[in-house]
Tab-separated table of C-alpha atoms and ligand atoms in Angstrom:
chain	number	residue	atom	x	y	z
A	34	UNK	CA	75.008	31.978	-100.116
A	35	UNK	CA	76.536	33.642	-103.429
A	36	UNK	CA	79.075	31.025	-104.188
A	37	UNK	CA	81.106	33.399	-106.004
A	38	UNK	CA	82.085	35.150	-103.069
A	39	UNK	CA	82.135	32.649	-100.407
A	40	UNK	CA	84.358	31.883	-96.870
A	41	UNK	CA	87.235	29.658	-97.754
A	42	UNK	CA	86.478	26.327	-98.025
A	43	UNK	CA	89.917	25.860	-95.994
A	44	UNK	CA	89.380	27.786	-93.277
A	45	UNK	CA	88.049	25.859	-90.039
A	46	UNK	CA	88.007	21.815	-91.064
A	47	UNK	CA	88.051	20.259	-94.357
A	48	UNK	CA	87.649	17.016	-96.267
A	49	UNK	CA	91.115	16.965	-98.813
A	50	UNK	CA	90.358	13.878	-102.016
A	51	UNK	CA	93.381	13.033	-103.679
A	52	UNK	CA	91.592	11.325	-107.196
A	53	UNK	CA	94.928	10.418	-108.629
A	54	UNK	CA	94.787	7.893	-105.552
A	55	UNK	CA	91.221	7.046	-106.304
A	56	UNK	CA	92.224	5.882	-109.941
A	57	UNK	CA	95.227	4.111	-108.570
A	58	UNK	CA	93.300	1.991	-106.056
A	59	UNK	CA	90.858	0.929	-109.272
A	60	UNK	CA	93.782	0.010	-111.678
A	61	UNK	CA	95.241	-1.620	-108.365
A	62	UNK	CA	91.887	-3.567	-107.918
A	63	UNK	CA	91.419	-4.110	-111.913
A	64	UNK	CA	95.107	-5.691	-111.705
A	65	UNK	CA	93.235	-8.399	-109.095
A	66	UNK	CA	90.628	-9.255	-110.720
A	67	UNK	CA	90.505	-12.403	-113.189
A	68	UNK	CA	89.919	-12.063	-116.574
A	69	UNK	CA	85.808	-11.683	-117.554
A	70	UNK	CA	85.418	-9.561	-114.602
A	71	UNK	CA	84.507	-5.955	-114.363
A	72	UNK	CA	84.643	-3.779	-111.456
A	73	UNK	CA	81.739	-2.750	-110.012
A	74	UNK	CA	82.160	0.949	-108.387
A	75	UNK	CA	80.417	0.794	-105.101
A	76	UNK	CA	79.423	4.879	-104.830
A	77	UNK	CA	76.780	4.804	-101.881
A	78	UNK	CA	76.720	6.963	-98.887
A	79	UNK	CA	78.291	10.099	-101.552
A	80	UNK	CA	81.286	7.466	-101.764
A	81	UNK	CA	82.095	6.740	-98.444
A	82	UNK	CA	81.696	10.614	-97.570
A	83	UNK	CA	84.592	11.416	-100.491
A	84	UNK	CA	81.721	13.183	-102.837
A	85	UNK	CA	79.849	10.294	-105.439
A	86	UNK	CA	79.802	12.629	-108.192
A	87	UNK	CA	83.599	13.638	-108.655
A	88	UNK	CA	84.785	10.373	-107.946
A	89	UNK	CA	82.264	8.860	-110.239
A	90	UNK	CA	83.242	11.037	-112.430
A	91	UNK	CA	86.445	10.441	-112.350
A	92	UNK	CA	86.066	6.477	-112.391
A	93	UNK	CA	84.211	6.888	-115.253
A	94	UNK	CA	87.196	8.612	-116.952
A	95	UNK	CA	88.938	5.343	-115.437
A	96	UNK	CA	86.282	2.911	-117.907
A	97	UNK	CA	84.755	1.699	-115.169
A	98	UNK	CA	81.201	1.338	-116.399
A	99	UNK	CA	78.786	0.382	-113.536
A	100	UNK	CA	78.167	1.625	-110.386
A	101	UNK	CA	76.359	0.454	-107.286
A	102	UNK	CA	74.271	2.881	-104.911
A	103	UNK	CA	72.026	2.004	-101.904
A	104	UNK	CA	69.573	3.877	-102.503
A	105	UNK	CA	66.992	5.192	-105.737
A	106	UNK	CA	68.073	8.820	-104.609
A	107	UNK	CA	71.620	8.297	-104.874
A	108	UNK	CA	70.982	6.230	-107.927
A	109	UNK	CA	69.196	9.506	-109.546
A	110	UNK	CA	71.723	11.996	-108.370
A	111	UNK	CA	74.269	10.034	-109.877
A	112	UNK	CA	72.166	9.765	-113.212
A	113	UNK	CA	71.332	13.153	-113.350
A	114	UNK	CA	75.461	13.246	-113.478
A	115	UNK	CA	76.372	10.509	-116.181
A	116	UNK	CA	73.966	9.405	-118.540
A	117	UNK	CA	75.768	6.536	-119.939
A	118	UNK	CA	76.819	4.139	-117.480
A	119	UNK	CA	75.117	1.466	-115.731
A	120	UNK	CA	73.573	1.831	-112.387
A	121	UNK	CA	72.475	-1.072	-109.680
A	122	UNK	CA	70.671	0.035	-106.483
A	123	UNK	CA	71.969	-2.842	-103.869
A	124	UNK	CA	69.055	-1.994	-101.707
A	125	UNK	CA	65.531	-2.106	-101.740
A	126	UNK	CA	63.296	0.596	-103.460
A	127	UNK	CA	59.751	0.418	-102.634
A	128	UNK	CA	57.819	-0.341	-106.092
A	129	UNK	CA	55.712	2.593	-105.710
A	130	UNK	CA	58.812	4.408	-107.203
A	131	UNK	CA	59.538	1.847	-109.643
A	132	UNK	CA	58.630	5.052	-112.195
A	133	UNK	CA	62.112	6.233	-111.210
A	134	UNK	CA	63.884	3.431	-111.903
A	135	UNK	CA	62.384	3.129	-115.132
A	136	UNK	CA	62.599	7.017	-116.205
A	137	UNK	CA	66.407	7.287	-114.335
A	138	UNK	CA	66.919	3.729	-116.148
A	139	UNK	CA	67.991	2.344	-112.903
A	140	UNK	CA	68.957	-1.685	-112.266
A	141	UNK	CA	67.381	-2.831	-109.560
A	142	UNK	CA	67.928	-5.459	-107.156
A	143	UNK	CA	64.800	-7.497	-106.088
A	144	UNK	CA	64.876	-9.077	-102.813
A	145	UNK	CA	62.241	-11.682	-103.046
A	146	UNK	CA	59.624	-13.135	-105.356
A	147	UNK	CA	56.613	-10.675	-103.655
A	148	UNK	CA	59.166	-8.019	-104.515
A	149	UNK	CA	59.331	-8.969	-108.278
A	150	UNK	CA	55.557	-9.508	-108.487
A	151	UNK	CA	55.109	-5.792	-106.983
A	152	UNK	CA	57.367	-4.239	-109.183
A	153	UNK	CA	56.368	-5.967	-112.070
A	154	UNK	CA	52.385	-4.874	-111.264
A	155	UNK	CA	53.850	-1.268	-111.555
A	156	UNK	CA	54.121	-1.639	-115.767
A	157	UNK	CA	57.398	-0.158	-116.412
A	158	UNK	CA	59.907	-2.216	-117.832
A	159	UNK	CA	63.018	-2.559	-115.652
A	160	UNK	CA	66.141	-4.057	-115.088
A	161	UNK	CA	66.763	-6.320	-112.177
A	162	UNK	CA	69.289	-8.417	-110.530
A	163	UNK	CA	67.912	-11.253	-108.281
A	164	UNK	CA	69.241	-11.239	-104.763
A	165	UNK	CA	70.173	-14.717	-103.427
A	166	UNK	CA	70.714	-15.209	-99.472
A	167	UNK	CA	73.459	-18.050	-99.246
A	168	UNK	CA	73.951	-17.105	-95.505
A	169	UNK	CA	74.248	-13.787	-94.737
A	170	UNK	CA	70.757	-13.065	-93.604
A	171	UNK	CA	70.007	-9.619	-94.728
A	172	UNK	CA	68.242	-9.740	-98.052
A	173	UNK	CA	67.424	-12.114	-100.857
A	174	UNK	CA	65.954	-15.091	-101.768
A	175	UNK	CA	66.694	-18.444	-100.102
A	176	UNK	CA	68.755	-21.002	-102.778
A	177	UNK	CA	66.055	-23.772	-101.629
A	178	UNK	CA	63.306	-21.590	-102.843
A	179	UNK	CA	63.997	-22.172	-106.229
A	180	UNK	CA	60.109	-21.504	-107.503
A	181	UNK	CA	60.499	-18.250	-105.393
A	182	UNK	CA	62.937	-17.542	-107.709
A	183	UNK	CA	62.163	-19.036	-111.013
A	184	UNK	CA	59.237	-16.424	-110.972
A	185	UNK	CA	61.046	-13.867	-110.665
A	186	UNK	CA	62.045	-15.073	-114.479
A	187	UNK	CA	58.514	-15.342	-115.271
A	188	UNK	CA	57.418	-11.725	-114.604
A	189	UNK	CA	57.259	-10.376	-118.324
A	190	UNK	CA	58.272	-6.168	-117.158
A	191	UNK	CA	61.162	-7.559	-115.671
A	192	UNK	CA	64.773	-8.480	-117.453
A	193	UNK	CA	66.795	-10.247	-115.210
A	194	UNK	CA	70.340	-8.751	-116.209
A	195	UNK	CA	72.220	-10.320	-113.206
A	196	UNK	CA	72.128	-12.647	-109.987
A	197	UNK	CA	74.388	-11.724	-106.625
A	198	UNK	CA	74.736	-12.437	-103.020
A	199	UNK	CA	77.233	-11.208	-100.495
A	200	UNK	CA	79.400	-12.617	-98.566
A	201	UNK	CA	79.107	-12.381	-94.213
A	202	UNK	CA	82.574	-13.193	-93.198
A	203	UNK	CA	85.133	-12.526	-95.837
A	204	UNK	CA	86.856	-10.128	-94.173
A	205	UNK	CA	88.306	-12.976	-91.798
A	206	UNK	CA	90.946	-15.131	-92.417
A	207	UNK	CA	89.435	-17.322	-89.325
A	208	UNK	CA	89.284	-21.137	-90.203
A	209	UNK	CA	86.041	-21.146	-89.357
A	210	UNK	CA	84.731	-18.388	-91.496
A	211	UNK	CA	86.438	-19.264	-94.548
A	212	UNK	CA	85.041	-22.698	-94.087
A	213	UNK	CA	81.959	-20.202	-94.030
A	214	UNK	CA	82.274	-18.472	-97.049
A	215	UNK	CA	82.998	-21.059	-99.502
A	216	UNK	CA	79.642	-22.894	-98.307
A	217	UNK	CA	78.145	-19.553	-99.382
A	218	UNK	CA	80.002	-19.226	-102.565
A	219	UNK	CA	78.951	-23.335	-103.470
A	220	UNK	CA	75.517	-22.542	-102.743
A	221	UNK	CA	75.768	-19.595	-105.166
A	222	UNK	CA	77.841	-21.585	-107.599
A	223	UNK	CA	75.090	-24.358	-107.527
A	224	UNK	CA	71.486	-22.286	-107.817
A	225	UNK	CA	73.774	-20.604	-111.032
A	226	UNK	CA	74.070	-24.083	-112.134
A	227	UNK	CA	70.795	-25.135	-111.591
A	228	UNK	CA	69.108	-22.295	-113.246
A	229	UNK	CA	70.887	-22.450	-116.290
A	230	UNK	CA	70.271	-26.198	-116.297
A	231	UNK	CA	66.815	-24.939	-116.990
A	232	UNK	CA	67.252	-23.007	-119.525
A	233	UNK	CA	67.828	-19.733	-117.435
A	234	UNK	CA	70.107	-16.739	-118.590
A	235	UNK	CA	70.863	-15.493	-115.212
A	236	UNK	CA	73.184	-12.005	-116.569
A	237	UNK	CA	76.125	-11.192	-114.479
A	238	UNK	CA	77.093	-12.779	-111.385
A	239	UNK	CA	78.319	-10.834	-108.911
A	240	UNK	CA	79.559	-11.460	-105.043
A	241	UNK	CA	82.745	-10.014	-103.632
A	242	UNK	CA	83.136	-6.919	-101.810
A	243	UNK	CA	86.390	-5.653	-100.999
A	244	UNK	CA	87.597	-8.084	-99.034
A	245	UNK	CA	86.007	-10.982	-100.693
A	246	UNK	CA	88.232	-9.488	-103.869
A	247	UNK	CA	91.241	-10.021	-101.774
A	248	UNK	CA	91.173	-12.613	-99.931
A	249	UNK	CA	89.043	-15.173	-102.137
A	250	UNK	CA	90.660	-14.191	-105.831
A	251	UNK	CA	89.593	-17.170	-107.329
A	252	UNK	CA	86.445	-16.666	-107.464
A	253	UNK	CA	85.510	-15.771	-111.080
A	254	UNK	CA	82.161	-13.760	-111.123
A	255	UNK	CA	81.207	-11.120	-113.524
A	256	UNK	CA	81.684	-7.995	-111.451
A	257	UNK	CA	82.953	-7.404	-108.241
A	258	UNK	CA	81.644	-4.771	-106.679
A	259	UNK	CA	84.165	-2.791	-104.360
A	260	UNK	CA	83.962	0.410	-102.034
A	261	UNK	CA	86.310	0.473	-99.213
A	262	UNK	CA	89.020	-0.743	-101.354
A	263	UNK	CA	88.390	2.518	-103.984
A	264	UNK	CA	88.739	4.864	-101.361
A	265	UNK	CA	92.102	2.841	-100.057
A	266	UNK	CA	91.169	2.657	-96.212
A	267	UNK	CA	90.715	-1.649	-96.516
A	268	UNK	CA	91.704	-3.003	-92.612
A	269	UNK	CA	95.567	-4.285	-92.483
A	270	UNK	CA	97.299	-5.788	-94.886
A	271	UNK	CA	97.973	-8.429	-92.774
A	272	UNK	CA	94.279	-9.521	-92.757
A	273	UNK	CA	94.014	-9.871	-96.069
A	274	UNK	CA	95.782	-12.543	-98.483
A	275	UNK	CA	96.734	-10.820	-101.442
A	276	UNK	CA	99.103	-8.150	-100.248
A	277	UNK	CA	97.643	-5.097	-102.267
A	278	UNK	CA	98.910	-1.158	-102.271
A	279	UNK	CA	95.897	0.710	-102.349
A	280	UNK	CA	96.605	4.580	-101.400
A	281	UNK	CA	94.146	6.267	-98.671
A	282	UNK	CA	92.345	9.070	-100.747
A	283	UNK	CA	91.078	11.019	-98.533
A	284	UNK	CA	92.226	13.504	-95.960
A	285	UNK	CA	90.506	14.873	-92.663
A	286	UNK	CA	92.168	18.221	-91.799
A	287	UNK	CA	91.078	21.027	-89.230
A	288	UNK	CA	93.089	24.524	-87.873
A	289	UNK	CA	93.619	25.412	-84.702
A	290	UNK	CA	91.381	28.496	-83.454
A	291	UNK	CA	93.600	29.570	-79.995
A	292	UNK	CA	96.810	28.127	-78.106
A	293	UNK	CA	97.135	28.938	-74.728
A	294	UNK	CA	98.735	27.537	-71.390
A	295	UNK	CA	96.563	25.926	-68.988
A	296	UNK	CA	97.787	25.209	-65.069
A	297	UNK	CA	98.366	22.327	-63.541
A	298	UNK	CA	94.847	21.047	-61.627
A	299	UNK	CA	92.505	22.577	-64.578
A	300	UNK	CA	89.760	20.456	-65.477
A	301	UNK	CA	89.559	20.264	-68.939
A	302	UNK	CA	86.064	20.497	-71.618
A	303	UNK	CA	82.693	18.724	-70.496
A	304	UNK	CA	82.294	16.931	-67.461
A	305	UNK	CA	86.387	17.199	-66.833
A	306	UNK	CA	86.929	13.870	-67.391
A	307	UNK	CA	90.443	15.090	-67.816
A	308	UNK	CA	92.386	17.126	-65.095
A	309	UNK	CA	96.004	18.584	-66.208
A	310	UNK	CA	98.598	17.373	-63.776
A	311	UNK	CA	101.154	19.967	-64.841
A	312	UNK	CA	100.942	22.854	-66.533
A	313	UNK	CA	99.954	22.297	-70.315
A	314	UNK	CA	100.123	24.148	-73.400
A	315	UNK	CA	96.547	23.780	-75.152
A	316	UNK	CA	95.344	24.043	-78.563
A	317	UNK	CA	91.857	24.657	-79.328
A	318	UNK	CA	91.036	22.617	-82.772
A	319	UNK	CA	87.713	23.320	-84.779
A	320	UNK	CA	86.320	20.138	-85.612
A	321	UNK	CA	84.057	17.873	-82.937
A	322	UNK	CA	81.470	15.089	-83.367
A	323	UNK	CA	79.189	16.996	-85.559
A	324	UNK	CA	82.505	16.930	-88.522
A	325	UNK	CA	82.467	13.000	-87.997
A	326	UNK	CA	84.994	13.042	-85.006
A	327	UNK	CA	83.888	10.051	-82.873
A	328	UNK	CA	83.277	11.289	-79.159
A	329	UNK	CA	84.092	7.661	-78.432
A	330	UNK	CA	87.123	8.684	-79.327
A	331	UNK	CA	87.802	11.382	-76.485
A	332	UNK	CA	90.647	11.344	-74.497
A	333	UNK	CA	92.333	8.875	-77.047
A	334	UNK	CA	96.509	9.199	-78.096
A	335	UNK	CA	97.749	10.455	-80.387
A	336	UNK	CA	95.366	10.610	-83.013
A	337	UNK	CA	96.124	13.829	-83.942
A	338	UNK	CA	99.317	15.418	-86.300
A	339	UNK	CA	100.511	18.905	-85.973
A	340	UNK	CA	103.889	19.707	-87.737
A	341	UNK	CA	104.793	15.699	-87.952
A	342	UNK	CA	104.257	14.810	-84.444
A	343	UNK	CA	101.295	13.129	-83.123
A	344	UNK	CA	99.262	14.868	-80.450
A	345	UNK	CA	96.511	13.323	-77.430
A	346	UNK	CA	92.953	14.948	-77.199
A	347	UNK	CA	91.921	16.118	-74.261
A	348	UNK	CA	89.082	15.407	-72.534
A	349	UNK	CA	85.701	15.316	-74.147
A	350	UNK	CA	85.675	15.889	-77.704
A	351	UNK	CA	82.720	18.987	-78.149
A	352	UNK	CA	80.138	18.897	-81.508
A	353	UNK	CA	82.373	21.214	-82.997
A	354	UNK	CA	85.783	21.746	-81.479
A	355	UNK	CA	88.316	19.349	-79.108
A	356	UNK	CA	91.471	20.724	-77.525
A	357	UNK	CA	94.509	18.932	-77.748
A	358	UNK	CA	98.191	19.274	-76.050
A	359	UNK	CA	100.975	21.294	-77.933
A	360	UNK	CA	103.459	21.246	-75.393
A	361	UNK	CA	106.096	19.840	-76.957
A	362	UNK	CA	105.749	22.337	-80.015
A	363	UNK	CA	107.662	25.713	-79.858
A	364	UNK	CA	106.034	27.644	-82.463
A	365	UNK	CA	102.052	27.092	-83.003
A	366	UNK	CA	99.543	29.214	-83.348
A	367	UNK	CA	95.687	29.876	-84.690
A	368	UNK	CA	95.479	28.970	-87.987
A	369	UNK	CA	98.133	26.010	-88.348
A	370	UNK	CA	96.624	22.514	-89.551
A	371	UNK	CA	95.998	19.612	-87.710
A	372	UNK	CA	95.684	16.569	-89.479
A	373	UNK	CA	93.415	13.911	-88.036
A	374	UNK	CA	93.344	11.534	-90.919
A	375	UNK	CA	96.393	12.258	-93.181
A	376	UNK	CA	100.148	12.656	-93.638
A	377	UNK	CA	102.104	15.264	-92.040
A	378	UNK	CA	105.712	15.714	-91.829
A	379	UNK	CA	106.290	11.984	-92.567
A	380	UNK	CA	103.821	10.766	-89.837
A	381	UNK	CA	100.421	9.277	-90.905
A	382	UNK	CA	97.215	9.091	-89.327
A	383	UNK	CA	95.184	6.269	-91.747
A	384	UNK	CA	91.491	6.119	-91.618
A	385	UNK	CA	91.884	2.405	-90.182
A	386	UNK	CA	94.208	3.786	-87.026
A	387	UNK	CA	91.521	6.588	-86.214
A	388	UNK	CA	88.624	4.106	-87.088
A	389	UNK	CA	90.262	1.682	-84.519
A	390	UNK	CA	90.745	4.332	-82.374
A	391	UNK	CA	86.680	5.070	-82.306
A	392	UNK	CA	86.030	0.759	-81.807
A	393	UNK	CA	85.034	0.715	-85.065
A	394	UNK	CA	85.387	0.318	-88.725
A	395	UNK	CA	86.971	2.887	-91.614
A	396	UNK	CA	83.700	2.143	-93.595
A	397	UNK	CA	81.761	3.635	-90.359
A	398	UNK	CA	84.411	7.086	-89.942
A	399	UNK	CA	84.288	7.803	-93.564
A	400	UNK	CA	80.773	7.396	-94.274
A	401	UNK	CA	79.976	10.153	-90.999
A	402	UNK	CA	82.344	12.595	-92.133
A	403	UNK	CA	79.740	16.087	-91.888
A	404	UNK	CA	77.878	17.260	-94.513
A	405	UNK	CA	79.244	20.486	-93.484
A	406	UNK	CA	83.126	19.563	-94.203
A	407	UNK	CA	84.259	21.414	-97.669
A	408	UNK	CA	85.687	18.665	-99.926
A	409	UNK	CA	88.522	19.892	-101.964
A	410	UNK	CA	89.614	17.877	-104.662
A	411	UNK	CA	93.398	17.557	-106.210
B	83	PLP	C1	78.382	-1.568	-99.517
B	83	PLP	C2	78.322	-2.778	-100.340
B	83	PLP	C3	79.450	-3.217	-101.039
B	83	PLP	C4	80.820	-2.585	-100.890
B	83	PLP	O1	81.409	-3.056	-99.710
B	83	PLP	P1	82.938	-2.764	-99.334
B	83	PLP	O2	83.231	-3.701	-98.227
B	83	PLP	O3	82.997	-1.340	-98.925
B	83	PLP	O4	83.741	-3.028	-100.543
B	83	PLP	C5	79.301	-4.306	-101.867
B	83	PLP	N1	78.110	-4.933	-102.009
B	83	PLP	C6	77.005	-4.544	-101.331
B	83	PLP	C7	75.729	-5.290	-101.535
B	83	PLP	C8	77.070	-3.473	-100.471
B	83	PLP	O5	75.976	-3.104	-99.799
């Protein structure tokens, strides 16, 4: 498509990033953080569906200076975008491309001592950060294996430049699970120790997420690395210690493609799994599953704002369209906006209402938003 002379990027549903909010939310997190440590700009997943190079790109106006991806392709795209920042890919790349992380000069994390060894076979010279599993059972090396991991040290392509783990639970405020988390961070705390007992320059440490930045502050690592925070769609408040005002920065926004009255006793979209009892006036909205709508979310309140009120779906949502009722407004028509994450009128939809909404999380909705929304940036 000629991009010169294209359909408006406005015109059926759209992705809105507000980047003054985006900088906000990292001075807000910077302001949190004790002294020594650097954010770490979490950017995976095109950052959390709000477009990795802009707000990278933006960030990096910010000073942050590293960013962590998931993946070696995300790590090159963003490379390929800003050439002199650092950049850690959390996840594992298979050392068959270790190439790429050399020529993209890519950190790596290593997940185990066969992991190093492989890598290290491949000849390049690259930067890694040793992944330590004090509990949450997804990837690294066990603290008790410390030969797994002193030869990590020993593997002469290899710098080690940092050590992390990540924390399971520290999203709760449960007893229990903080009793949990600070058993991960002493474990941490004590293979540091250990290794630099021997003689070991283990680089940055690094462990909090988001919520780990709020809720366990004093911990004093080197970077923290944050991504839900950034984008400002973090769970309650209220679940979270340090009462923080991060701003949501994105928007989810669709128009309405007809308005019509329906009867009482219609059935209404697939499988009519909703049947007006009176007669209805019905919008038509173009945006479904396929945008990032959750069709778990069908038939759900109010999570939808036209002209400051907020609206129920009805019935099924459809891959690329729901209907919703507008009987309570007088004047709407094709073309006005519904907001489905966003402010209207003084009434807010956040990411976390809609994401609760769908039984799930905000990291979850904003990371499915379609490939096929336009992002517009302010
Ligand atoms: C995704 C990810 C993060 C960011 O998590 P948030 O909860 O969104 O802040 C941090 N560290 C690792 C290893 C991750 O995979």
């Amino acid at each position: 498509m000629n991009n010169e002379i294209k359909p408006s990027d406005d015109g059926r549903a759209w992705v809105e990033i507000d980047l003054d909010a985006l900088a906000h939310n990292a001075s807000e997190i910077r302001s949190h953080l004790p002294v020594g440590c650097a954010l770490m700009a979490v950017v995976k997943t095109d950052a959390y569906g709000h477009g990795m190079i802009r707000c990278a790109q933006r960030l990096c106006a910010e000073g942050i200076t590293i960013f962590g991806v998931a993946t070696i392709v995300e790590g090159i795209r963003l490379r390929e975008a800003i050439a002199d920042v650092d950049i850690l890919v959390l996840g594992y790349t298979h050392p068959k491309d270790a190439k790429f992380l050399y020529e993209y000069a890519l950190s790596q994390i290593v997940v185990d001592g066969a992991h190093a060894q492989q890598l290290n076979d491949m000849g390049f010279e690259l930067r890694v950060h040793i992944a330590l599993d004090t509990g949450m059972h997804r990837l690294g090396i066990r603290p008790g294996n410390l030969e797994e991991i002193e030869s990590v040290f020993s593997c002469s392509n290899l710098k080690v430049d940092g050590i992390a783990t990540h924390l399971a639970s520290s999203d709760s405020l449960d007893k229990a699970d903080v009793k949990f988390t600070n058993f991960q961070i002493e474990r941490f705390n004590s293979i540091i120790e250990t290794l630099r007992s021997k003689g070991y320059d283990v680089g940055k440490r690094h462990a909090q997420a988001s919520h780990g930045i709020f809720n366990f502050s004093e911990i004093a690592y080197d970077y923290a690395r944050a991504g839900i925070a950034l984008y400002g769609a973090m769970e309650n408040n209220d679940d979270v210690y340090i009462q923080h005002n991060l701003r949501p920065v994105l928007s989810l926004k669709a128009l309405i493609s007809q308005v019509r009255w329906i009867g009482a006793g219609e059935r209404i979209s697939y499988g009519g799994i909703y049947t007006t009892t009176k007669a209805i006036k019905m919008a038509t909205v173009g945006i479904g599953y396929a945008d990032g709508v959750p069709r778990q979310m069908s038939g759900n309140d109010g999570m939808c704002l036209v002209g400051g009120k907020k609206l129920p779906i009805l019935g099924r949502i459809c891959m690329d369209m729901l209907m919703i009722d507008v009987t309570d407004l007088e004047d709407v028509k094709a073309g006005d906006i519904v907001t489905l994450i966003g402010k209207d009128s003084g009434e807010e939809i956040r990411c976390e209402d809609f994401a609760v909404a769908s039984g799930t999380i905000s990291n979850d909705i904003l990371c499915r938003l379609g490939s096929r929304l336009p992002r517009i940036y302010y």
